[in-house]
PDB file of C-alpha atoms in Angstrom:
ATOM      1  CA  UNK A 238    -213.871  27.245 -27.303  1.00 91.00           C
ATOM      2  CA  UNK A 239    -213.544  30.549 -25.661  1.00 95.00           C
ATOM      3  CA  UNK A 240    -210.092  32.497 -26.242  1.00 97.00           C
ATOM      4  CA  UNK A 241    -209.053  34.692 -23.754  1.00 98.00           C
ATOM      5  CA  UNK A 242    -206.090  37.062 -24.407  1.00 98.00           C
ATOM      6  CA  UNK A 243    -204.517  38.324 -21.082  1.00 98.00           C
ATOM      7  CA  UNK A 244    -202.149  41.173 -22.149  1.00 98.00           C
ATOM      8  CA  UNK A 245    -199.353  42.444 -19.791  1.00 96.00           C
ATOM      9  CA  UNK A 246    -198.952  46.142 -21.402  1.00 95.00           C
ATOM     10  CA  UNK A 247    -195.718  46.570 -19.291  1.00 89.00           C
ATOM     11  CA  UNK A 248    -193.760  43.607 -20.782  1.00 87.00           C
ATOM     12  CA  UNK A 249    -191.225  43.729 -23.093  1.00 80.00           C
ATOM     13  CA  UNK A 250    -191.005  46.339 -25.791  1.00 80.00           C
ATOM     14  CA  UNK A 251    -194.673  46.831 -26.740  1.00 85.00           C
ATOM     15  CA  UNK A 252    -195.028  43.746 -28.919  1.00 93.00           C
ATOM     16  CA  UNK A 253    -198.253  43.212 -27.390  1.00 95.00           C
ATOM     17  CA  UNK A 254    -200.035  45.774 -29.683  1.00 95.00           C
ATOM     18  CA  UNK A 255    -198.766  43.439 -32.770  1.00 95.00           C
ATOM     19  CA  UNK A 256    -200.527  40.503 -30.906  1.00 97.00           C
ATOM     20  CA  UNK A 257    -203.661  42.787 -30.463  1.00 97.00           C
ATOM     21  CA  UNK A 258    -203.721  43.808 -33.937  1.00 97.00           C
ATOM     22  CA  UNK A 259    -203.293  40.080 -35.356  1.00 97.00           C
ATOM     23  CA  UNK A 260    -205.817  38.603 -33.016  1.00 97.00           C
ATOM     24  CA  UNK A 261    -208.397  41.045 -34.101  1.00 97.00           C
ATOM     25  CA  UNK A 262    -207.766  40.303 -37.706  1.00 96.00           C
ATOM     26  CA  UNK A 263    -207.576  36.573 -37.014  1.00 95.00           C
ATOM     27  CA  UNK A 264    -211.172  36.505 -35.303  1.00 96.00           C
ATOM     28  CA  UNK A 265    -212.860  39.288 -37.661  1.00 93.00           C
ATOM     29  CA  UNK A 266    -214.646  36.815 -39.943  1.00 88.00           C
ATOM     30  CA  UNK A 267    -214.677  33.787 -37.554  1.00 92.00           C
ATOM     31  CA  UNK A 268    -217.722  32.646 -35.430  1.00 92.00           C
ATOM     32  CA  UNK A 269    -215.701  32.041 -32.243  1.00 93.00           C
ATOM     33  CA  UNK A 270    -215.759  34.055 -28.997  1.00 96.00           C
ATOM     34  CA  UNK A 271    -212.585  36.022 -27.941  1.00 97.00           C
ATOM     35  CA  UNK A 272    -211.496  38.675 -25.719  1.00 97.00           C
ATOM     36  CA  UNK A 273    -208.503  40.847 -25.025  1.00 98.00           C
ATOM     37  CA  UNK A 274    -207.883  42.044 -21.625  1.00 98.00           C
ATOM     38  CA  UNK A 275    -204.975  44.391 -20.550  1.00 98.00           C
ATOM     39  CA  UNK A 276    -203.774  43.956 -17.012  1.00 98.00           C
ATOM     40  CA  UNK A 277    -203.405  47.077 -14.811  1.00 97.00           C
ATOM     41  CA  UNK A 278    -201.405  46.069 -11.918  1.00 95.00           C
ATOM     42  CA  UNK A 279    -199.187  43.082 -10.524  1.00 92.00           C
ATOM     43  CA  UNK A 280    -201.586  40.271  -9.874  1.00 95.00           C
ATOM     44  CA  UNK A 281    -204.072  41.274 -12.054  1.00 98.00           C
ATOM     45  CA  UNK A 282    -203.412  38.420 -14.205  1.00 98.00           C
ATOM     46  CA  UNK A 283    -204.103  35.925 -11.693  1.00 98.00           C
ATOM     47  CA  UNK A 284    -207.462  37.682 -11.075  1.00 98.00           C
ATOM     48  CA  UNK A 285    -208.572  37.754 -14.611  1.00 98.00           C
ATOM     49  CA  UNK A 286    -207.563  34.003 -15.209  1.00 98.00           C
ATOM     50  CA  UNK A 287    -209.874  33.103 -12.041  1.00 97.00           C
ATOM     51  CA  UNK A 288    -212.841  34.249 -13.703  1.00 97.00           C
ATOM     52  CA  UNK A 289    -212.934  31.631 -16.522  1.00 96.00           C
ATOM     53  CA  UNK A 290    -213.629  27.981 -16.559  1.00 91.00           C
ATOM     54  CA  UNK A 291    -214.701  25.234 -18.958  1.00 93.00           C
ATOM     55  CA  UNK A 292    -213.817  25.402 -22.569  1.00 93.00           C
ATOM     56  CA  UNK A 293    -211.572  28.637 -22.334  1.00 97.00           C
ATOM     57  CA  UNK A 294    -208.000  28.894 -23.526  1.00 98.00           C
ATOM     58  CA  UNK A 295    -206.298  31.594 -21.380  1.00 98.00           C
ATOM     59  CA  UNK A 296    -203.517  33.136 -23.863  1.00 98.00           C
ATOM     60  CA  UNK A 297    -200.762  34.579 -21.569  1.00 98.00           C
ATOM     61  CA  UNK A 298    -199.366  37.644 -23.672  1.00 98.00           C
ATOM     62  CA  UNK A 299    -196.119  38.841 -21.708  1.00 96.00           C
ATOM     63  CA  UNK A 300    -193.052  37.220 -20.355  1.00 92.00           C
ATOM     64  CA  UNK A 301    -192.389  34.631 -17.585  1.00 93.00           C
ATOM     65  CA  UNK A 302    -194.134  36.707 -14.967  1.00 91.00           C
ATOM     66  CA  UNK A 303    -197.110  37.029 -16.715  1.00 96.00           C
ATOM     67  CA  UNK A 304    -197.469  33.416 -17.366  1.00 97.00           C
ATOM     68  CA  UNK A 305    -196.811  32.841 -13.755  1.00 97.00           C
ATOM     69  CA  UNK A 306    -199.713  34.994 -12.762  1.00 98.00           C
ATOM     70  CA  UNK A 307    -202.018  33.348 -15.078  1.00 98.00           C
ATOM     71  CA  UNK A 308    -200.976  30.010 -14.183  1.00 98.00           C
ATOM     72  CA  UNK A 309    -201.717  30.717 -10.485  1.00 98.00           C
ATOM     73  CA  UNK A 310    -205.322  32.083 -11.175  1.00 98.00           C
ATOM     74  CA  UNK A 311    -206.436  29.659 -13.788  1.00 98.00           C
ATOM     75  CA  UNK A 312    -208.815  26.589 -13.300  1.00 96.00           C
ATOM     76  CA  UNK A 313    -206.100  23.719 -13.968  1.00 97.00           C
ATOM     77  CA  UNK A 314    -208.864  21.010 -14.496  1.00 94.00           C
ATOM     78  CA  UNK A 315    -211.033  23.076 -16.860  1.00 95.00           C
ATOM     79  CA  UNK A 316    -209.058  25.807 -18.769  1.00 97.00           C
ATOM     80  CA  UNK A 317    -206.059  25.752 -21.286  1.00 98.00           C
ATOM     81  CA  UNK A 318    -202.923  27.763 -21.192  1.00 98.00           C
ATOM     82  CA  UNK A 319    -201.251  29.021 -24.088  1.00 98.00           C
ATOM     83  CA  UNK A 320    -198.051  31.274 -24.229  1.00 97.00           C
ATOM     84  CA  UNK A 321    -197.380  34.491 -26.414  1.00 97.00           C
ATOM     85  CA  UNK A 322    -194.032  35.289 -25.600  1.00 96.00           C
ATOM     86  CA  UNK A 323    -193.644  39.276 -25.708  1.00 95.00           C
ATOM     87  CA  UNK A 324    -191.728  39.652 -22.652  1.00 90.00           C
ATOM     88  CA  UNK A 325    -187.788  40.274 -22.366  1.00 81.00           C
ATOM     89  CA  UNK A 326    -186.947  37.043 -20.891  1.00 82.00           C
ATOM     90  CA  UNK A 327    -189.371  34.296 -22.285  1.00 92.00           C
ATOM     91  CA  UNK A 328    -187.271  31.516 -20.692  1.00 93.00           C
ATOM     92  CA  UNK A 329    -190.144  29.014 -20.711  1.00 94.00           C
ATOM     93  CA  UNK A 330    -190.737  29.563 -24.188  1.00 94.00           C
ATOM     94  CA  UNK A 331    -187.260  28.734 -25.139  1.00 93.00           C
ATOM     95  CA  UNK A 332    -188.308  25.008 -24.529  1.00 94.00           C
ATOM     96  CA  UNK A 333    -190.171  24.911 -27.768  1.00 93.00           C
ATOM     97  CA  UNK A 334    -186.961  26.093 -29.695  1.00 92.00           C
ATOM     98  CA  UNK A 335    -189.014  28.145 -31.931  1.00 92.00           C
ATOM     99  CA  UNK A 336    -187.315  31.252 -33.367  1.00 89.00           C
ATOM    100  CA  UNK A 337    -189.937  32.704 -35.714  1.00 93.00           C
ATOM    101  CA  UNK A 338    -191.678  36.098 -36.243  1.00 94.00           C
ATOM    102  CA  UNK A 339    -194.459  36.881 -33.702  1.00 95.00           C
ATOM    103  CA  UNK A 340    -197.126  36.490 -36.147  1.00 95.00           C
ATOM    104  CA  UNK A 341    -196.033  32.926 -37.293  1.00 96.00           C
ATOM    105  CA  UNK A 342    -195.853  31.870 -33.403  1.00 96.00           C
ATOM    106  CA  UNK A 343    -199.325  33.248 -33.059  1.00 97.00           C
ATOM    107  CA  UNK A 344    -200.731  31.409 -35.918  1.00 95.00           C
ATOM    108  CA  UNK A 345    -198.672  28.291 -34.821  1.00 96.00           C
ATOM    109  CA  UNK A 346    -200.216  28.347 -31.238  1.00 96.00           C
ATOM    110  CA  UNK A 347    -203.778  29.006 -32.617  1.00 94.00           C
ATOM    111  CA  UNK A 348    -203.338  25.734 -34.644  1.00 92.00           C
ATOM    112  CA  UNK A 349    -201.362  23.894 -32.045  1.00 94.00           C
ATOM    113  CA  UNK A 350    -202.055  20.837 -30.025  1.00 96.00           C
ATOM    114  CA  UNK A 351    -203.262  20.519 -26.545  1.00 97.00           C
ATOM    115  CA  UNK A 352    -200.769  18.591 -24.382  1.00 97.00           C
ATOM    116  CA  UNK A 353    -200.291  17.901 -20.555  1.00 97.00           C
ATOM    117  CA  UNK A 354    -196.997  18.846 -18.975  1.00 98.00           C
ATOM    118  CA  UNK A 355    -195.601  19.231 -15.581  1.00 98.00           C
ATOM    119  CA  UNK A 356    -195.754  21.909 -13.253  1.00 98.00           C
ATOM    120  CA  UNK A 357    -193.853  22.864 -10.105  1.00 98.00           C
ATOM    121  CA  UNK A 358    -195.486  23.483  -6.731  1.00 98.00           C
ATOM    122  CA  UNK A 359    -194.073  25.330  -3.393  1.00 98.00           C
ATOM    123  CA  UNK A 360    -195.555  27.194  -0.422  1.00 96.00           C
ATOM    124  CA  UNK A 361    -199.165  27.479  -2.180  1.00 97.00           C
ATOM    125  CA  UNK A 362    -197.752  28.594  -5.447  1.00 97.00           C
ATOM    126  CA  UNK A 363    -197.547  26.850  -8.866  1.00 98.00           C
ATOM    127  CA  UNK A 364    -194.396  27.492 -11.102  1.00 98.00           C
ATOM    128  CA  UNK A 365    -193.921  26.769 -14.848  1.00 97.00           C
ATOM    129  CA  UNK A 366    -190.161  27.056 -15.263  1.00 95.00           C
ATOM    130  CA  UNK A 367    -188.186  27.362 -11.816  1.00 95.00           C
ATOM    131  CA  UNK A 368    -187.854  27.950  -8.064  1.00 97.00           C
ATOM    132  CA  UNK A 369    -184.389  29.214  -6.950  1.00 93.00           C
ATOM    133  CA  UNK A 370    -182.844  30.307  -3.719  1.00 93.00           C
ATOM    134  CA  UNK A 371    -179.931  32.138  -2.838  1.00 84.00           C
ATOM    135  CA  UNK A 372    -178.037  34.657  -5.110  1.00 81.00           C
ATOM    136  CA  UNK A 373    -180.490  33.975  -7.728  1.00 75.00           C
ATOM    137  CA  UNK A 374    -183.656  35.020  -5.566  1.00 77.00           C
ATOM    138  CA  UNK A 375    -181.811  38.147  -4.462  1.00 73.00           C
ATOM    139  CA  UNK A 376    -181.069  38.978  -8.153  1.00 76.00           C
ATOM    140  CA  UNK A 377    -184.655  38.377  -9.050  1.00 70.00           C
ATOM    141  CA  UNK A 378    -185.728  40.759  -6.292  1.00 68.00           C
ATOM    142  CA  UNK A 379    -183.247  43.442  -7.620  1.00 66.00           C
ATOM    143  CA  UNK A 380    -184.581  42.811 -11.312  1.00 68.00           C
ATOM    144  CA  UNK A 381    -187.993  43.029 -10.305  1.00 62.00           C
ATOM    145  CA  UNK A 382    -187.397  46.635  -8.860  1.00 63.00           C
ATOM    146  CA  UNK A 383    -185.788  47.614 -12.273  1.00 63.00           C
ATOM    147  CA  UNK A 384    -188.459  48.603 -14.947  1.00 58.00           C
ATOM    148  CA  UNK A 385    -185.961  49.589 -17.956  1.00 58.00           C
ATOM    149  CA  UNK A 386    -187.233  48.561 -21.269  1.00 57.00           C
ATOM    150  CA  UNK A 387    -184.134  50.017 -22.941  1.00 56.00           C
ATOM    151  CA  UNK A 388    -181.784  47.702 -21.294  1.00 60.00           C
ATOM    152  CA  UNK A 389    -182.339  44.084 -22.138  1.00 60.00           C
ATOM    153  CA  UNK A 390    -183.610  41.842 -18.926  1.00 60.00           C
ATOM    154  CA  UNK A 391    -180.605  39.420 -19.821  1.00 63.00           C
ATOM    155  CA  UNK A 392    -178.073  42.188 -19.282  1.00 70.00           C
ATOM    156  CA  UNK A 393    -179.817  43.567 -16.328  1.00 70.00           C
ATOM    157  CA  UNK A 394    -179.884  39.981 -14.685  1.00 67.00           C
ATOM    158  CA  UNK A 395    -176.250  39.350 -15.604  1.00 71.00           C
ATOM    159  CA  UNK A 396    -175.319  42.920 -13.804  1.00 76.00           C
ATOM    160  CA  UNK A 397    -176.912  41.952 -10.662  1.00 72.00           C
ATOM    161  CA  UNK A 398    -175.744  38.516 -10.796  1.00 72.00           C
ATOM    162  CA  UNK A 399    -172.191  39.709 -10.866  1.00 73.00           C
ATOM    163  CA  UNK A 400    -173.164  42.123  -8.013  1.00 75.00           C
ATOM    164  CA  UNK A 401    -174.901  39.539  -5.722  1.00 71.00           C
ATOM    165  CA  UNK A 402    -171.938  37.147  -6.343  1.00 71.00           C
ATOM    166  CA  UNK A 403    -169.361  39.469  -5.324  1.00 69.00           C
ATOM    167  CA  UNK A 404    -171.443  40.165  -2.016  1.00 72.00           C
ATOM    168  CA  UNK A 405    -171.426  36.229  -1.600  1.00 74.00           C
ATOM    169  CA  UNK A 406    -174.157  36.001   0.856  1.00 80.00           C
ATOM    170  CA  UNK A 407    -174.190  32.281   1.540  1.00 87.00           C
ATOM    171  CA  UNK A 408    -175.925  30.022   4.181  1.00 90.00           C
ATOM    172  CA  UNK A 409    -176.192  26.492   5.034  1.00 96.00           C
ATOM    173  CA  UNK A 410    -178.988  24.582   3.561  1.00 97.00           C
ATOM    174  CA  UNK A 411    -180.373  21.146   4.114  1.00 98.00           C
ATOM    175  CA  UNK A 412    -182.060  19.360   1.413  1.00 98.00           C
ATOM    176  CA  UNK A 413    -184.063  16.204   2.116  1.00 98.00           C
ATOM    177  CA  UNK A 414    -185.122  13.844  -0.620  1.00 98.00           C
ATOM    178  CA  UNK A 415    -185.169  10.368  -1.965  1.00 96.00           C
ATOM    179  CA  UNK A 416    -184.639   9.154   1.671  1.00 96.00           C
ATOM    180  CA  UNK A 417    -181.532  11.160   2.020  1.00 96.00           C
ATOM    181  CA  UNK A 418    -180.306  14.307   3.875  1.00 98.00           C
ATOM    182  CA  UNK A 419    -177.543  16.720   2.144  1.00 98.00           C
ATOM    183  CA  UNK A 420    -176.422  19.998   3.616  1.00 98.00           C
ATOM    184  CA  UNK A 421    -174.320  22.426   1.587  1.00 97.00           C
ATOM    185  CA  UNK A 422    -173.106  25.826   2.237  1.00 96.00           C
ATOM    186  CA  UNK A 423    -175.001  27.327  -0.565  1.00 95.00           C
ATOM    187  CA  UNK A 424    -174.384  29.985  -3.123  1.00 92.00           C
ATOM    188  CA  UNK A 425    -177.515  29.412  -5.076  1.00 92.00           C
ATOM    189  CA  UNK A 426    -179.762  26.385  -5.660  1.00 95.00           C
ATOM    190  CA  UNK A 427    -182.357  25.992  -8.560  1.00 96.00           C
ATOM    191  CA  UNK A 428    -185.167  23.494  -8.669  1.00 98.00           C
ATOM    192  CA  UNK A 429    -186.051  23.309 -12.388  1.00 98.00           C
ATOM    193  CA  UNK A 430    -188.900  22.252 -14.600  1.00 98.00           C
ATOM    194  CA  UNK A 431    -187.529  23.962 -17.645  1.00 96.00           C
ATOM    195  CA  UNK A 432    -183.875  24.393 -18.789  1.00 97.00           C
ATOM    196  CA  UNK A 433    -183.598  28.295 -18.659  1.00 95.00           C
ATOM    197  CA  UNK A 434    -184.138  31.049 -16.266  1.00 89.00           C
ATOM    198  CA  UNK A 435    -183.087  34.726 -15.799  1.00 82.00           C
ATOM    199  CA  UNK A 436    -183.172  35.442 -19.361  1.00 82.00           C
ATOM    200  CA  UNK A 437    -181.092  32.696 -20.734  1.00 87.00           C
ATOM    201  CA  UNK A 438    -179.160  30.983 -17.771  1.00 90.00           C
ATOM    202  CA  UNK A 439    -179.051  27.195 -18.775  1.00 95.00           C
ATOM    203  CA  UNK A 440    -179.264  25.854 -15.171  1.00 95.00           C
ATOM    204  CA  UNK A 441    -180.697  22.405 -15.977  1.00 97.00           C
ATOM    205  CA  UNK A 442    -179.683  21.681 -19.547  1.00 97.00           C
ATOM    206  CA  UNK A 443    -180.989  17.923 -19.124  1.00 97.00           C
ATOM    207  CA  UNK A 444    -184.612  19.155 -17.852  1.00 97.00           C
ATOM    208  CA  UNK A 445    -188.106  18.217 -19.378  1.00 97.00           C
ATOM    209  CA  UNK A 446    -191.118  19.530 -18.553  1.00 96.00           C
ATOM    210  CA  UNK A 447    -192.981  15.964 -19.117  1.00 96.00           C
ATOM    211  CA  UNK A 448    -190.684  13.518 -17.287  1.00 97.00           C
ATOM    212  CA  UNK A 449    -192.398  13.969 -13.789  1.00 98.00           C
ATOM    213  CA  UNK A 450    -188.976  15.067 -12.306  1.00 98.00           C
ATOM    214  CA  UNK A 451    -187.381  18.326 -11.048  1.00 98.00           C
ATOM    215  CA  UNK A 452    -183.712  18.924 -12.207  1.00 98.00           C
ATOM    216  CA  UNK A 453    -181.712  20.185  -8.941  1.00 98.00           C
ATOM    217  CA  UNK A 454    -178.792  22.124  -9.235  1.00 97.00           C
ATOM    218  CA  UNK A 455    -176.880  23.318  -5.947  1.00 97.00           C
ATOM    219  CA  UNK A 456    -173.664  25.348  -6.281  1.00 95.00           C
ATOM    220  CA  UNK A 457    -171.539  25.500  -3.179  1.00 95.00           C
ATOM    221  CA  UNK A 458    -169.490  28.424  -1.807  1.00 92.00           C
ATOM    222  CA  UNK A 459    -166.661  29.266  -3.968  1.00 91.00           C
ATOM    223  CA  UNK A 460    -163.668  31.642  -3.772  1.00 91.00           C
ATOM    224  CA  UNK A 461    -164.484  35.000  -5.644  1.00 87.00           C
ATOM    225  CA  UNK A 462    -161.428  34.129  -8.166  1.00 90.00           C
ATOM    226  CA  UNK A 463    -163.327  31.320  -9.466  1.00 91.00           C
ATOM    227  CA  UNK A 464    -166.473  33.163 -10.257  1.00 87.00           C
ATOM    228  CA  UNK A 465    -165.359  34.829 -13.787  1.00 88.00           C
ATOM    229  CA  UNK A 466    -164.739  31.270 -15.053  1.00 92.00           C
ATOM    230  CA  UNK A 467    -167.830  29.644 -13.432  1.00 92.00           C
ATOM    231  CA  UNK A 468    -170.595  32.266 -14.150  1.00 87.00           C
ATOM    232  CA  UNK A 469    -170.128  31.915 -18.214  1.00 92.00           C
ATOM    233  CA  UNK A 470    -170.451  28.281 -17.759  1.00 96.00           C
ATOM    234  CA  UNK A 471    -173.338  28.332 -15.761  1.00 93.00           C
ATOM    235  CA  UNK A 472    -175.011  30.655 -18.229  1.00 91.00           C
ATOM    236  CA  UNK A 473    -174.119  28.282 -21.276  1.00 96.00           C
ATOM    237  CA  UNK A 474    -175.047  25.230 -19.300  1.00 97.00           C
ATOM    238  CA  UNK A 475    -171.814  23.536 -18.996  1.00 97.00           C
ATOM    239  CA  UNK A 476    -171.240  23.921 -15.448  1.00 97.00           C
ATOM    240  CA  UNK A 477    -172.369  20.285 -14.601  1.00 96.00           C
ATOM    241  CA  UNK A 478    -168.969  18.826 -14.121  1.00 96.00           C
ATOM    242  CA  UNK A 479    -167.707  21.360 -11.740  1.00 96.00           C
ATOM    243  CA  UNK A 480    -166.537  20.342  -8.345  1.00 96.00           C
ATOM    244  CA  UNK A 481    -168.944  23.003  -6.583  1.00 97.00           C
ATOM    245  CA  UNK A 482    -171.898  21.947  -8.598  1.00 98.00           C
ATOM    246  CA  UNK A 483    -174.414  19.050  -7.387  1.00 98.00           C
ATOM    247  CA  UNK A 484    -176.795  17.702  -9.648  1.00 98.00           C
ATOM    248  CA  UNK A 485    -180.043  15.670  -8.336  1.00 98.00           C
ATOM    249  CA  UNK A 486    -183.392  14.716  -9.765  1.00 98.00           C
ATOM    250  CA  UNK A 487    -186.190  14.058  -7.645  1.00 98.00           C
ATOM    251  CA  UNK A 488    -189.965  14.607  -7.854  1.00 98.00           C
ATOM    252  CA  UNK A 489    -190.240  16.080  -4.276  1.00 98.00           C
ATOM    253  CA  UNK A 490    -187.533  17.775  -2.009  1.00 98.00           C
ATOM    254  CA  UNK A 491    -187.746  19.620   1.554  1.00 98.00           C
ATOM    255  CA  UNK A 492    -185.342  22.650   2.075  1.00 98.00           C
ATOM    256  CA  UNK A 493    -184.540  23.827   5.458  1.00 98.00           C
ATOM    257  CA  UNK A 494    -182.823  27.325   6.366  1.00 96.00           C
ATOM    258  CA  UNK A 495    -181.434  28.388   9.196  1.00 95.00           C
ATOM    259  CA  UNK A 496    -183.635  31.572   8.970  1.00 94.00           C
ATOM    260  CA  UNK A 497    -185.974  33.185   6.093  1.00 93.00           C
ATOM    261  CA  UNK A 498    -184.338  33.578   2.883  1.00 92.00           C
ATOM    262  CA  UNK A 499    -185.343  34.876  -0.653  1.00 89.00           C
ATOM    263  CA  UNK A 500    -186.994  32.087  -2.535  1.00 94.00           C
ATOM    264  CA  UNK A 501    -188.103  32.820  -6.401  1.00 92.00           C
ATOM    265  CA  UNK A 502    -190.647  31.316  -8.050  1.00 94.00           C
ATOM    266  CA  UNK A 503    -190.610  32.335 -11.692  1.00 93.00           C
ATOM    267  CA  UNK A 504    -189.277  35.638 -10.460  1.00 83.00           C
ATOM    268  CA  UNK A 505    -192.092  35.957  -7.724  1.00 87.00           C
ATOM    269  CA  UNK A 506    -189.893  36.523  -4.798  1.00 89.00           C
ATOM    270  CA  UNK A 507    -191.165  35.075  -1.236  1.00 92.00           C
ATOM    271  CA  UNK A 508    -189.350  34.774   2.230  1.00 91.00           C
ATOM    272  CA  UNK A 509    -189.202  31.274   3.480  1.00 95.00           C
ATOM    273  CA  UNK A 510    -187.287  29.257   6.000  1.00 95.00           C
ATOM    274  CA  UNK A 511    -188.575  25.609   5.441  1.00 96.00           C
ATOM    275  CA  UNK A 512    -190.361  24.805   2.159  1.00 97.00           C
ATOM    276  CA  UNK A 513    -191.157  21.840  -0.049  1.00 98.00           C
ATOM    277  CA  UNK A 514    -190.771  21.757  -3.747  1.00 98.00           C
ATOM    278  CA  UNK A 515    -192.715  18.994  -5.725  1.00 98.00           C
ATOM    279  CA  UNK A 516    -193.564  18.325  -9.317  1.00 98.00           C
ATOM    280  CA  UNK A 517    -197.132  17.899 -10.292  1.00 98.00           C
ATOM    281  CA  UNK A 518    -196.941  15.833 -13.343  1.00 98.00           C
ATOM    282  CA  UNK A 519    -198.883  16.428 -16.172  1.00 98.00           C
ATOM    283  CA  UNK A 520    -201.056  18.733 -14.158  1.00 98.00           C
ATOM    284  CA  UNK A 521    -201.258  21.754 -16.919  1.00 98.00           C
ATOM    285  CA  UNK A 522    -203.118  21.549 -19.940  1.00 98.00           C
ATOM    286  CA  UNK A 523    -201.042  23.622 -22.723  1.00 98.00           C
ATOM    287  CA  UNK A 524    -201.524  24.438 -26.488  1.00 96.00           C
ATOM    288  CA  UNK A 525    -198.109  23.315 -27.910  1.00 92.00           C
ATOM    289  CA  UNK A 526    -197.396  25.304 -31.083  1.00 91.00           C
TER     290      UNK A 526
END
């Protein structure tokens, strides 16, 4: 088995250097092939991942954005993904509920077990964690333009979330799934494979990445006076009983907007007016720590 570490040096606070040192020491006396490759520009991880095939584990060393790039370049049939969380959000990694030193995480990952999990798919792109539309996607756009390493990503996300919620840019979206059609004046909508996004917003507290379903949360337009109460609940995952929150589960859904709107896939922002979101059950081979 070949081990390829795809390292994003702009992710997080520089912990990638600890990863590189650990990896070099780990393989020093082992008869196994490995590479450490740093990315140089957005999309580079996708290009790197696409060069490898059978009997290769691709280690995404970065945050959710890096993992998203690797996922969209790798050969899903032949290669295995592993996550080394050194980003600022690491929302997908939260699904493992592991809070240990980085070196312990590396050791557990190297000695982990290969499993098959679900991934999402929309507009020709895969996503590990989430697809969102509305306020969240606009926030993604703003956060992506912020390169500050001094301010935690969760805090940056929260600031822009408040700004976008005050702006309250809503639109009527039509949702078609399970033989039904629903229309909502939408403030935000998330289509989740994992539970968290945006550096800790627990949009889908009941989601699982091996159940073959997307957990969908649609938040309708609300008066500004309700936002200070609703936002903390949305962050903590205690929002499901709110009257403006609609919860659904399905394996495939089509969304229609009156015009092109921002759509975020693991933080990557596209402009779409009609799109289908589906879950690909067990499509991804991943090293589980």
